[in-house]
Amino acid sequence: MSNVAPADIDDGIASAASADPLGPGSMLYDLSHQVRWGLVATRAIVLEAAHPQIDAALITNSTFVAHPWRRLRNTVLSTQRMVNPDERVRRREAARLNRLHARITGTDAEGRPFNAADPEVRAWVVATMFESTVTMCRLSGESLDGPALDRLYSEFLALLALMEPDGGKLPPTLREFWPYYEFMIEERLENTETVHIILDRLFAQVPAPPLLRDRPAAWAAGRALAGPVATAITVASLPEPLRARLGLPELPGARTLIHTAYLSTRLATRLLPEAWTRLDTVMTMLDPKYAPAPDGDPLAGLRRGAAKAGALFRLLTPSPMTPPADESRLRSASRFFSEVLDQTGNGYLDWPDVAAMAREIATRLDLDAQDEDRLFTAFADWWRELQKELDTDGDGRISGQEYAAATAAMTSSALIRVAEVLFDVTDADGDQTIDAREYRALFRTAFDHDAGDGDERLTRAEFVRRFLNFMAGRGHSDAYEGLFAQS
């Protein structure tokens, strides 16, 4: 990957016509792998959330309220998959997004229907990323006039075309884009609840880097200082008409602050070693589970498979524990409910929470369509079982107290099917066991970590037992809790 500077942009225009519009050599590929792309993703998410359909989808069907950082992380990861050098990876990610979005439908608080797969919604998501990229370059002092801007817009059109083969609802030319963008800002965007949640919580919940995870007080103090600054920078970068509608005044000195921040990230990208300024490096520091396969790596398929199996073991292998007494078990189940099951943070377990767990597992393990469908079907069956047994008042949700009280006797054929889907994903040779040697080898490959010298073999039955213990709140697993509970 090459760092993008104004000269690089201008010099590459002449040969751009025959180049892959999304792969290595494209402007979007280079930019999306730089650490400053985080500024684009953050600003774009705010603009997306002001769209009423996206707001409703995030509020009612997403984990964004409880886990805002996860949404940003998944946006970055998905974008990088969509510009992967391997076209098969791009198509696979586009198909995954199509399946995910097709499942997110409903009605908002005002009775208006929403659908995450609506072509207008998808076009707006891509539009916000394009305009935020242009804004980033402009505030960084880079020129994107003329051919460079046309080229960048054509790359974002190609990105949309991966999901919408007919081109979606973005204007076909850059000249037509800016009136469309102004119309959306003036006529379609609203002062939504989600925008304020993003600005209030996103920077307040940035996970601590590894060196500070044992010093939560120090990280909290630093975050308390940096968070408001990051929020002020994001707000100051928004279009003025939208800021006014959202009731977000521009703080004194914000213009200077925003130019300093954007220019500093550009200078860092140009002057520091490339490995230090890759977005992957920063995301991995904040979230060790963020580990996309290196672009162009001939072993990328093996690495993805290793990551899938390694993630699955980290996901489901509990640490040794002594079975708790009844009172301790109830406390453990209650804590498990609030930290793991209540994905949307509303204090109850309902279908959006269960669907969010299925989406997160499918995304992390990069399941194919068949395995993903099996997983979602099993989770849906589990939810129906829970409703039948625990939703006594028929309000479509389950309290933490109800869940905790039922864990001692809880059995579930649907959860067994969830575990079996996950087991089948890992059991590549079909021998119905996963041996320790394979586990250790894959764990080191995927996570650069020694998994230990145990010689345990996991049978299907043992795998299922451990999974059920965890989902009932009876067995602890740091890895599994980290998957769902991490913000």
CSV table of C-alpha atoms in Angstrom, one decimal:
chain,number,residue,atom,x,y,z
A,1,MET,CA,0.0,0.0,0.0
A,2,SER,CA,1.2,3.5,-0.8
A,3,ASN,CA,0.5,6.6,1.2
A,4,VAL,CA,-1.6,9.1,-0.7
A,5,ALA,CA,-0.3,12.7,-1.0
A,6,PRO,CA,-1.5,15.3,-3.5
A,7,ALA,CA,1.3,14.6,-5.9
A,8,ASP,CA,0.5,10.9,-5.7
A,9,ILE,CA,-3.1,11.6,-6.6
A,10,ASP,CA,-2.3,13.8,-9.6
A,11,ASP,CA,0.4,11.5,-10.9
A,12,GLY,CA,-1.9,8.5,-10.9
A,13,ILE,CA,-4.8,10.0,-12.8
A,14,ALA,CA,-3.5,9.3,-16.3
A,15,SER,CA,-3.3,5.5,-15.8
A,16,ALA,CA,-6.5,5.2,-13.7
A,17,ALA,CA,-8.8,4.4,-16.6
A,18,SER,CA,-7.8,0.8,-17.0
A,19,ALA,CA,-7.0,0.2,-13.3
A,20,ASP,CA,-9.1,-1.9,-10.9
A,21,PRO,CA,-11.5,0.7,-9.5
A,22,LEU,CA,-11.3,-0.8,-6.0
A,23,GLY,CA,-8.2,-2.9,-5.7
A,24,PRO,CA,-4.5,-1.9,-5.0
A,25,GLY,CA,-3.7,1.3,-6.9
A,26,SER,CA,-7.1,2.8,-6.4
A,27,MET,CA,-7.5,5.9,-4.3
A,28,LEU,CA,-10.1,4.3,-2.2
A,29,TYR,CA,-7.9,1.3,-1.4
A,30,ASP,CA,-5.0,3.4,-0.3
A,31,LEU,CA,-7.1,5.8,1.8
A,32,SER,CA,-9.2,3.1,3.5
A,33,HIS,CA,-6.0,1.5,4.9
A,34,GLN,CA,-4.6,4.7,6.4
A,35,VAL,CA,-5.2,5.5,10.0
A,36,ARG,CA,-6.9,8.8,9.1
A,37,TRP,CA,-9.7,6.8,7.5
A,38,GLY,CA,-11.0,6.6,11.0
A,39,LEU,CA,-11.9,10.3,10.7
A,40,VAL,CA,-13.9,9.5,7.5
A,41,ALA,CA,-15.7,6.5,9.1
A,42,THR,CA,-16.6,8.4,12.3
A,43,ARG,CA,-18.0,11.5,10.4
A,44,ALA,CA,-19.9,9.3,7.9
A,45,ILE,CA,-21.6,7.4,10.7
A,46,VAL,CA,-22.9,10.6,12.1
A,47,LEU,CA,-24.3,11.7,8.7
A,48,GLU,CA,-25.8,8.2,8.2
A,49,ALA,CA,-27.5,8.3,11.6
A,50,ALA,CA,-29.3,11.5,10.7
A,51,HIS,CA,-31.2,9.6,8.0
A,52,PRO,CA,-34.6,8.5,9.5
A,53,GLN,CA,-34.5,5.0,8.2
A,54,ILE,CA,-30.9,4.4,9.4
A,55,ASP,CA,-31.8,5.9,12.7
A,56,ALA,CA,-34.7,3.5,13.2
A,57,ALA,CA,-32.6,0.5,12.1
A,58,LEU,CA,-29.8,1.4,14.6
A,59,ILE,CA,-32.2,2.1,17.4
A,60,THR,CA,-34.4,-0.9,17.0
A,61,ASN,CA,-32.2,-3.6,15.5
A,62,SER,CA,-28.6,-2.7,16.2
A,63,THR,CA,-26.2,-3.0,19.1
A,64,PHE,CA,-25.1,0.6,18.5
A,65,VAL,CA,-26.6,2.0,21.7
A,66,ALA,CA,-24.7,-0.4,24.0
A,67,HIS,CA,-21.7,-1.0,21.8
A,68,PRO,CA,-20.9,2.0,19.6
A,69,TRP,CA,-17.3,1.2,19.0
A,70,ARG,CA,-18.2,-2.2,17.5
A,71,ARG,CA,-20.3,-0.4,14.8
A,72,LEU,CA,-17.3,1.7,13.8
A,73,ARG,CA,-14.9,-1.3,13.9
A,74,ASN,CA,-17.3,-3.4,11.7
A,75,THR,CA,-17.7,-0.4,9.2
A,76,VAL,CA,-13.9,-0.2,8.8
A,77,LEU,CA,-13.5,-4.0,8.4
A,78,SER,CA,-16.3,-4.2,5.9
A,79,THR,CA,-14.9,-1.4,3.8
A,80,GLN,CA,-11.5,-3.0,3.7
A,81,ARG,CA,-13.0,-6.3,2.6
A,82,MET,CA,-14.9,-4.5,-0.2
A,83,VAL,CA,-11.6,-3.2,-1.6
A,84,ASN,CA,-9.7,-6.5,-1.1
A,85,PRO,CA,-7.4,-7.4,-4.0
A,86,ASP,CA,-9.2,-10.7,-4.3
A,87,GLU,CA,-12.5,-10.1,-6.1
A,88,ARG,CA,-14.0,-13.2,-4.5
A,89,VAL,CA,-13.5,-11.6,-1.1
A,90,ARG,CA,-15.3,-8.5,-2.3
A,91,ARG,CA,-18.3,-10.5,-3.7
A,92,ARG,CA,-18.5,-12.5,-0.5
A,93,GLU,CA,-18.6,-9.4,1.7
A,94,ALA,CA,-21.2,-7.7,-0.6
A,95,ALA,CA,-23.3,-10.8,-0.3
A,96,ARG,CA,-22.9,-10.9,3.4
A,97,LEU,CA,-24.0,-7.3,3.7
A,98,ASN,CA,-27.0,-7.9,1.5
A,99,ARG,CA,-28.1,-10.8,3.7
A,100,LEU,CA,-27.5,-8.8,6.9
A,101,HIS,CA,-29.4,-5.7,5.6
A,102,ALA,CA,-32.3,-7.8,4.3
A,103,ARG,CA,-33.0,-9.0,7.9
A,104,ILE,CA,-33.2,-5.4,9.3
A,105,THR,CA,-36.7,-4.2,8.7
A,106,GLY,CA,-39.5,-2.8,10.9
A,107,THR,CA,-41.4,0.3,11.8
A,108,ASP,CA,-40.1,3.4,13.6
A,109,ALA,CA,-41.7,5.2,16.6
A,110,GLU,CA,-43.8,7.3,14.2
A,111,GLY,CA,-45.1,4.3,12.3
A,112,ARG,CA,-42.9,4.8,9.2
A,113,PRO,CA,-41.4,1.6,7.7
A,114,PHE,CA,-37.7,1.2,7.4
A,115,ASN,CA,-35.5,-1.3,5.5
A,116,ALA,CA,-31.8,-1.4,5.7
A,117,ALA,CA,-31.7,-2.8,2.1
A,118,ASP,CA,-33.6,0.2,0.7
A,119,PRO,CA,-31.6,1.5,-2.3
A,120,GLU,CA,-31.9,5.1,-1.1
A,121,VAL,CA,-30.5,4.1,2.3
A,122,ARG,CA,-27.5,2.3,0.7
A,123,ALA,CA,-26.9,5.1,-1.6
A,124,TRP,CA,-26.8,7.6,1.3
A,125,VAL,CA,-24.3,5.4,3.2
A,126,VAL,CA,-21.9,5.4,0.2
A,127,ALA,CA,-22.6,9.1,-0.4
A,128,THR,CA,-21.6,10.0,3.2
A,129,MET,CA,-18.3,8.0,2.9
A,130,PHE,CA,-17.5,9.8,-0.4
A,131,GLU,CA,-18.2,13.3,0.9
A,132,SER,CA,-16.4,12.6,4.2
A,133,THR,CA,-13.4,11.4,2.2
A,134,VAL,CA,-13.4,14.6,0.2
A,135,THR,CA,-13.8,16.7,3.4
A,136,MET,CA,-10.9,14.8,5.0
A,137,CYS,CA,-8.7,15.6,2.0
A,138,ARG,CA,-9.8,19.2,1.9
A,139,LEU,CA,-9.2,19.8,5.6
A,140,SER,CA,-5.8,18.1,5.3
A,141,GLY,CA,-4.7,20.6,2.7
A,142,GLU,CA,-4.9,18.1,-0.3
A,143,SER,CA,-6.2,19.0,-3.7
A,144,LEU,CA,-8.9,16.7,-5.2
A,145,ASP,CA,-9.9,19.0,-8.1
A,146,GLY,CA,-10.9,17.8,-11.6
A,147,PRO,CA,-9.9,14.3,-12.7
A,148,ALA,CA,-8.9,13.2,-9.2
A,149,LEU,CA,-12.3,14.0,-7.8
A,150,ASP,CA,-14.0,12.3,-10.8
A,151,ARG,CA,-11.9,9.2,-10.3
A,152,LEU,CA,-12.6,9.0,-6.6
A,153,TYR,CA,-16.4,9.3,-7.2
A,154,SER,CA,-16.2,6.6,-9.8
A,155,GLU,CA,-14.6,4.3,-7.2
A,156,PHE,CA,-17.4,4.9,-4.8
A,157,LEU,CA,-19.9,4.1,-7.5
A,158,ALA,CA,-18.1,0.9,-8.1
A,159,LEU,CA,-18.3,0.2,-4.3
A,160,LEU,CA,-22.1,0.7,-4.4
A,161,ALA,CA,-22.4,-1.5,-7.6
A,162,LEU,CA,-21.0,-4.5,-5.7
A,163,MET,CA,-24.2,-4.5,-3.6
A,164,GLU,CA,-26.5,-2.8,-6.1
A,165,PRO,CA,-25.6,-4.1,-9.6
A,166,ASP,CA,-28.0,-1.7,-11.2
A,167,GLY,CA,-26.0,1.2,-9.7
A,168,GLY,CA,-28.4,2.0,-6.9
A,169,LYS,CA,-29.7,5.6,-6.4
A,170,LEU,CA,-26.5,7.6,-6.5
A,171,PRO,CA,-26.3,10.1,-9.4
A,172,PRO,CA,-24.1,8.8,-12.2
A,173,THR,CA,-21.9,11.8,-12.4
A,174,LEU,CA,-20.1,14.0,-9.9
A,175,ARG,CA,-21.8,17.1,-11.3
A,176,GLU,CA,-25.2,15.6,-10.3
A,177,PHE,CA,-23.9,14.4,-7.0
A,178,TRP,CA,-23.6,17.7,-5.2
A,179,PRO,CA,-27.2,18.9,-5.8
A,180,TYR,CA,-28.3,15.4,-4.6
A,181,TYR,CA,-26.1,15.7,-1.5
A,182,GLU,CA,-27.4,19.2,-0.7
A,183,PHE,CA,-31.0,17.9,-1.1
A,184,MET,CA,-30.4,15.1,1.3
A,185,ILE,CA,-28.9,17.4,3.9
A,186,GLU,CA,-31.7,20.0,3.6
A,187,GLU,CA,-34.8,17.8,3.0
A,188,ARG,CA,-34.2,14.2,4.2
A,189,LEU,CA,-32.0,14.3,7.3
A,190,GLU,CA,-33.5,14.8,10.7
A,191,ASN,CA,-32.5,15.5,14.3
A,192,THR,CA,-32.4,11.9,15.3
A,193,GLU,CA,-31.8,10.2,18.6
A,194,THR,CA,-29.0,8.1,17.2
A,195,VAL,CA,-26.8,11.1,16.2
A,196,HIS,CA,-26.7,12.3,19.8
A,197,ILE,CA,-26.0,8.8,21.1
A,198,ILE,CA,-23.0,8.6,18.7
A,199,LEU,CA,-21.6,12.0,19.8
A,200,ASP,CA,-22.3,11.2,23.5
A,201,ARG,CA,-21.0,7.7,23.6
A,202,LEU,CA,-18.6,6.8,20.8
A,203,PHE,CA,-15.5,8.6,22.1
A,204,ALA,CA,-16.5,7.9,25.7
A,205,GLN,CA,-16.3,4.1,25.1
A,206,VAL,CA,-13.1,3.7,23.1
A,207,PRO,CA,-11.6,0.4,24.4
A,208,ALA,CA,-8.3,0.7,26.2
A,209,PRO,CA,-5.2,-0.4,24.3
A,210,PRO,CA,-3.4,-3.5,25.7
A,211,LEU,CA,-0.8,-1.5,27.7
A,212,LEU,CA,-3.6,0.3,29.6
A,213,ARG,CA,-6.1,-2.5,30.1
A,214,ASP,CA,-4.7,-3.1,33.6
A,215,ARG,CA,-4.9,0.6,34.4
A,216,PRO,CA,-8.6,1.5,33.8
A,217,ALA,CA,-8.4,4.7,35.9
A,218,ALA,CA,-5.5,6.1,33.8
A,219,TRP,CA,-7.3,5.2,30.6
A,220,ALA,CA,-10.6,6.7,31.8
A,221,ALA,CA,-8.9,9.9,32.8
A,222,GLY,CA,-7.2,10.2,29.4
A,223,ARG,CA,-10.4,9.4,27.6
A,224,ALA,CA,-12.3,12.0,29.6
A,225,LEU,CA,-9.9,14.6,28.2
A,226,ALA,CA,-9.6,13.4,24.7
A,227,GLY,CA,-13.2,12.4,24.1
A,228,PRO,CA,-14.7,15.9,24.2
A,229,VAL,CA,-12.0,17.1,21.8
A,230,ALA,CA,-12.7,14.3,19.4
A,231,THR,CA,-16.4,15.1,19.6
A,232,ALA,CA,-15.8,18.8,18.9
A,233,ILE,CA,-13.7,18.0,15.9
A,234,THR,CA,-16.4,15.7,14.5
A,235,VAL,CA,-19.2,18.3,15.1
A,236,ALA,CA,-17.2,21.1,13.5
A,237,SER,CA,-16.6,19.0,10.4
A,238,LEU,CA,-20.4,18.6,9.8
A,239,PRO,CA,-22.3,20.7,7.2
A,240,GLU,CA,-23.5,23.9,8.8
A,241,PRO,CA,-27.2,23.4,7.9
A,242,LEU,CA,-27.1,20.0,9.6
A,243,ARG,CA,-25.3,21.3,12.7
A,244,ALA,CA,-28.1,23.9,13.1
A,245,ARG,CA,-30.8,21.3,12.7
A,246,LEU,CA,-29.1,19.1,15.3
A,247,GLY,CA,-28.7,22.0,17.7
A,248,LEU,CA,-24.9,21.5,17.8
A,249,PRO,CA,-23.1,24.8,18.1
A,250,GLU,CA,-19.6,25.1,16.9
A,251,LEU,CA,-17.3,25.7,19.9
A,252,PRO,CA,-14.8,28.6,19.9
A,253,GLY,CA,-11.6,27.6,18.3
A,254,ALA,CA,-13.1,24.5,16.7
A,255,ARG,CA,-12.0,25.6,13.2
A,256,THR,CA,-8.4,25.7,14.3
A,257,LEU,CA,-8.7,22.5,16.1
A,258,ILE,CA,-10.2,20.6,13.2
A,259,HIS,CA,-7.6,21.8,10.7
A,260,THR,CA,-4.9,20.9,13.1
A,261,ALA,CA,-6.3,17.4,13.7
A,262,TYR,CA,-6.8,16.6,10.0
A,263,LEU,CA,-3.5,18.1,8.9
A,264,SER,CA,-1.6,16.2,11.7
A,265,THR,CA,-3.1,12.9,10.5
A,266,ARG,CA,-2.0,13.6,7.0
A,267,LEU,CA,1.5,14.6,8.0
A,268,ALA,CA,1.8,11.5,10.1
A,269,THR,CA,0.7,9.4,7.2
A,270,ARG,CA,3.4,10.9,5.0
A,271,LEU,CA,6.3,11.1,7.5
A,272,LEU,CA,6.0,8.1,9.8
A,273,PRO,CA,6.8,4.5,8.7
A,274,GLU,CA,3.9,3.1,6.8
A,275,ALA,CA,3.4,0.2,9.3
A,276,TRP,CA,2.7,2.8,12.0
A,277,THR,CA,0.1,4.7,10.0
A,278,ARG,CA,-2.0,1.7,8.8
A,279,LEU,CA,-5.5,1.7,10.1
A,280,ASP,CA,-5.1,-2.1,10.8
A,281,THR,CA,-2.3,-1.4,13.3
A,282,VAL,CA,-4.4,1.1,15.3
A,283,MET,CA,-7.6,-1.1,15.2
A,284,THR,CA,-5.6,-4.1,16.3
A,285,MET,CA,-4.2,-2.2,19.2
A,286,LEU,CA,-7.6,-1.2,20.4
A,287,ASP,CA,-9.3,-4.5,19.5
A,288,PRO,CA,-7.0,-7.6,19.3
A,289,LYS,CA,-9.9,-9.5,17.6
A,290,TYR,CA,-9.7,-7.1,14.6
A,291,ALA,CA,-7.3,-9.1,12.4
A,292,PRO,CA,-8.1,-9.0,8.7
A,293,ALA,CA,-5.9,-11.1,6.4
A,294,PRO,CA,-3.1,-9.1,4.9
A,295,ASP,CA,-3.9,-7.9,1.4
A,296,GLY,CA,-2.2,-9.8,-1.4
A,297,ASP,CA,-1.0,-12.5,1.0
A,298,PRO,CA,-0.9,-15.8,-0.9
A,299,LEU,CA,-1.9,-17.6,2.3
A,300,ALA,CA,-4.9,-15.3,2.9
A,301,GLY,CA,-7.4,-18.1,2.6
A,302,LEU,CA,-5.5,-20.2,5.1
A,303,ARG,CA,-5.2,-17.3,7.5
A,304,ARG,CA,-8.9,-16.6,7.2
A,305,GLY,CA,-9.6,-20.2,8.0
A,306,ALA,CA,-7.2,-20.2,10.9
A,307,ALA,CA,-8.7,-17.0,12.2
A,308,LYS,CA,-12.2,-18.5,11.9
A,309,ALA,CA,-11.2,-21.7,13.9
A,310,GLY,CA,-9.1,-19.8,16.3
A,311,ALA,CA,-11.8,-17.2,17.0
A,312,LEU,CA,-14.3,-20.0,17.5
A,313,PHE,CA,-12.1,-21.7,20.2
A,314,ARG,CA,-11.5,-18.4,21.9
A,315,LEU,CA,-15.2,-17.8,21.6
A,316,LEU,CA,-16.4,-21.0,23.2
A,317,THR,CA,-13.7,-22.5,25.4
A,318,PRO,CA,-14.5,-21.6,29.0
A,319,SER,CA,-11.8,-21.1,31.6
A,320,PRO,CA,-11.8,-23.7,34.4
A,321,MET,CA,-14.2,-22.9,37.1
A,322,THR,CA,-15.9,-24.3,40.2
A,323,PRO,CA,-19.7,-24.6,39.8
A,324,PRO,CA,-21.2,-21.8,41.8
A,325,ALA,CA,-23.8,-22.2,44.6
A,326,ASP,CA,-27.4,-21.2,43.7
A,327,GLU,CA,-27.0,-17.6,44.9
A,328,SER,CA,-23.7,-17.1,43.1
A,329,ARG,CA,-25.2,-18.7,40.0
A,330,LEU,CA,-28.1,-16.2,40.0
A,331,ARG,CA,-25.6,-13.3,40.4
A,332,SER,CA,-23.5,-14.8,37.6
A,333,ALA,CA,-26.5,-15.2,35.3
A,334,SER,CA,-27.7,-11.7,36.0
A,335,ARG,CA,-24.3,-10.2,35.2
A,336,PHE,CA,-24.1,-12.4,32.1
A,337,PHE,CA,-27.5,-11.1,31.0
A,338,SER,CA,-26.6,-7.4,31.3
A,339,GLU,CA,-23.1,-7.7,29.8
A,340,VAL,CA,-23.7,-10.3,27.0
A,341,LEU,CA,-27.4,-11.0,26.2
A,342,ASP,CA,-28.7,-7.4,26.4
A,343,GLN,CA,-27.1,-6.3,23.2
A,344,THR,CA,-29.2,-3.2,22.7
A,345,GLY,CA,-28.8,-2.0,26.2
A,346,ASN,CA,-32.5,-1.5,27.0
A,347,GLY,CA,-32.5,-3.8,30.1
A,348,TYR,CA,-34.4,-6.7,28.4
A,349,LEU,CA,-33.8,-9.6,26.1
A,350,ASP,CA,-35.8,-9.4,22.9
A,351,TRP,CA,-35.5,-10.4,19.3
A,352,PRO,CA,-33.1,-7.5,18.3
A,353,ASP,CA,-30.7,-8.7,21.0
A,354,VAL,CA,-30.8,-12.3,19.7
A,355,ALA,CA,-30.4,-11.2,16.1
A,356,ALA,CA,-27.5,-9.0,17.0
A,357,MET,CA,-25.7,-12.0,18.5
A,358,ALA,CA,-26.2,-14.0,15.4
A,359,ARG,CA,-25.0,-11.1,13.2
A,360,GLU,CA,-21.9,-10.7,15.3
A,361,ILE,CA,-20.9,-14.4,15.2
A,362,ALA,CA,-21.6,-14.5,11.4
A,363,THR,CA,-19.5,-11.4,10.8
A,364,ARG,CA,-16.5,-12.4,13.1
A,365,LEU,CA,-16.4,-16.0,11.7
A,366,ASP,CA,-17.1,-14.9,8.1
A,367,LEU,CA,-19.7,-17.6,7.6
A,368,ASP,CA,-20.9,-18.5,4.2
A,369,ALA,CA,-24.6,-18.2,3.2
A,370,GLN,CA,-25.5,-21.7,4.1
A,371,ASP,CA,-23.9,-21.7,7.6
A,372,GLU,CA,-25.2,-18.2,8.3
A,373,ASP,CA,-28.8,-19.2,7.4
A,374,ARG,CA,-28.4,-22.3,9.7
A,375,LEU,CA,-27.1,-20.0,12.5
A,376,PHE,CA,-29.9,-17.4,12.2
A,377,THR,CA,-32.6,-20.1,12.0
A,378,ALA,CA,-31.3,-21.8,15.2
A,379,PHE,CA,-31.1,-18.4,17.0
A,380,ALA,CA,-34.7,-17.6,15.9
A,381,ASP,CA,-35.9,-21.0,17.2
A,382,TRP,CA,-34.1,-20.3,20.5
A,383,TRP,CA,-35.9,-16.9,20.8
A,384,ARG,CA,-39.3,-18.7,20.2
A,385,GLU,CA,-38.4,-21.2,22.9
A,386,LEU,CA,-37.5,-18.4,25.3
A,387,GLN,CA,-40.7,-16.5,24.5
A,388,LYS,CA,-42.8,-19.6,25.2
A,389,GLU,CA,-41.1,-20.5,28.5
A,390,LEU,CA,-40.2,-17.1,30.0
A,391,ASP,CA,-42.3,-14.3,28.3
A,392,THR,CA,-45.3,-14.8,30.7
A,393,ASP,CA,-46.9,-11.4,30.1
A,394,GLY,CA,-46.6,-11.6,26.3
A,395,ASP,CA,-44.9,-8.3,25.8
A,396,GLY,CA,-42.2,-9.7,23.5
A,397,ARG,CA,-39.3,-9.3,25.9
A,398,ILE,CA,-37.6,-11.0,28.9
A,399,SER,CA,-36.2,-9.4,32.0
A,400,GLY,CA,-32.8,-10.2,33.4
A,401,GLN,CA,-34.4,-11.6,36.6
A,402,GLU,CA,-36.7,-13.9,34.6
A,403,TYR,CA,-33.7,-15.2,32.6
A,404,ALA,CA,-31.5,-15.7,35.7
A,405,ALA,CA,-34.1,-17.5,37.6
A,406,ALA,CA,-34.6,-20.0,34.8
A,407,THR,CA,-31.0,-20.9,34.0
A,408,ALA,CA,-30.7,-23.8,36.5
A,409,ALA,CA,-33.2,-25.9,34.5
A,410,MET,CA,-32.7,-24.3,31.1
A,411,THR,CA,-32.2,-26.7,28.2
A,412,SER,CA,-32.7,-25.8,24.6
A,413,SER,CA,-32.7,-27.9,21.4
A,414,ALA,CA,-32.3,-24.7,19.4
A,415,LEU,CA,-29.1,-23.7,21.3
A,416,ILE,CA,-27.8,-27.1,20.7
A,417,ARG,CA,-28.3,-26.5,16.9
A,418,VAL,CA,-26.4,-23.1,17.3
A,419,ALA,CA,-23.5,-25.0,18.9
A,420,GLU,CA,-23.6,-27.6,16.2
A,421,VAL,CA,-23.4,-25.0,13.4
A,422,LEU,CA,-20.3,-23.6,15.1
A,423,PHE,CA,-18.7,-27.0,15.6
A,424,ASP,CA,-19.3,-27.9,11.9
A,425,VAL,CA,-17.6,-24.7,10.8
A,426,THR,CA,-14.4,-25.7,12.7
A,427,ASP,CA,-14.5,-29.5,12.0
A,428,ALA,CA,-13.1,-29.1,8.5
A,429,ASP,CA,-12.0,-32.8,8.2
A,430,GLY,CA,-15.3,-34.1,9.4
A,431,ASP,CA,-13.9,-36.5,12.0
A,432,GLN,CA,-16.2,-35.2,14.7
A,433,THR,CA,-13.4,-34.1,17.0
A,434,ILE,CA,-11.0,-31.1,17.1
A,435,ASP,CA,-7.6,-32.2,18.4
A,436,ALA,CA,-5.4,-30.0,20.6
A,437,ARG,CA,-2.5,-30.0,18.0
A,438,GLU,CA,-4.7,-28.5,15.3
A,439,TYR,CA,-6.1,-26.1,17.9
A,440,ARG,CA,-2.7,-24.9,19.0
A,441,ALA,CA,-1.4,-24.6,15.5
A,442,LEU,CA,-4.4,-22.6,14.3
A,443,PHE,CA,-4.4,-20.5,17.4
A,444,ARG,CA,-0.8,-19.4,16.9
A,445,THR,CA,-1.4,-18.7,13.2
A,446,ALA,CA,-4.5,-16.6,13.8
A,447,PHE,CA,-3.5,-14.8,17.0
A,448,ASP,CA,0.3,-15.1,17.3
A,449,HIS,CA,-0.3,-16.6,20.8
A,450,ASP,CA,0.5,-19.9,22.4
A,451,ALA,CA,-2.6,-21.7,23.4
A,452,GLY,CA,-0.9,-24.0,25.8
A,453,ASP,CA,0.3,-27.6,25.8
A,454,GLY,CA,-2.9,-29.5,26.7
A,455,ASP,CA,-3.8,-32.6,24.8
A,456,GLU,CA,-7.5,-32.3,25.1
A,457,ARG,CA,-9.7,-33.4,22.2
A,458,LEU,CA,-13.1,-31.6,21.9
A,459,THR,CA,-15.9,-33.9,20.8
A,460,ARG,CA,-19.1,-32.6,19.5
A,461,ALA,CA,-20.9,-33.4,22.8
A,462,GLU,CA,-18.3,-31.6,24.9
A,463,PHE,CA,-18.3,-28.6,22.6
A,464,VAL,CA,-22.1,-28.4,22.8
A,465,ARG,CA,-22.0,-28.8,26.6
A,466,ARG,CA,-19.6,-25.9,27.1
A,467,PHE,CA,-21.6,-23.7,24.8
A,468,LEU,CA,-24.9,-24.4,26.6
A,469,ASN,CA,-23.2,-23.7,30.0
A,470,PHE,CA,-22.0,-20.3,28.8
A,471,MET,CA,-25.3,-19.3,27.2
A,472,ALA,CA,-27.1,-20.2,30.4
A,473,GLY,CA,-24.7,-18.0,32.4
A,474,ARG,CA,-23.4,-21.1,34.2
A,475,GLY,CA,-19.9,-21.2,32.7
A,476,HIS,CA,-17.5,-18.3,32.2
A,477,SER,CA,-15.5,-17.6,29.1
A,478,ASP,CA,-13.4,-14.5,28.8
A,479,ALA,CA,-13.1,-14.9,25.0
A,480,TYR,CA,-16.8,-15.3,24.5
A,481,GLU,CA,-17.7,-12.4,26.8
A,482,GLY,CA,-15.1,-10.3,24.9
A,483,LEU,CA,-16.9,-11.0,21.6
A,484,PHE,CA,-20.3,-9.7,22.8
A,485,ALA,CA,-19.5,-7.4,25.8
A,486,GLN,CA,-16.7,-5.3,24.3
A,487,SER,CA,-17.8,-1.9,23.3
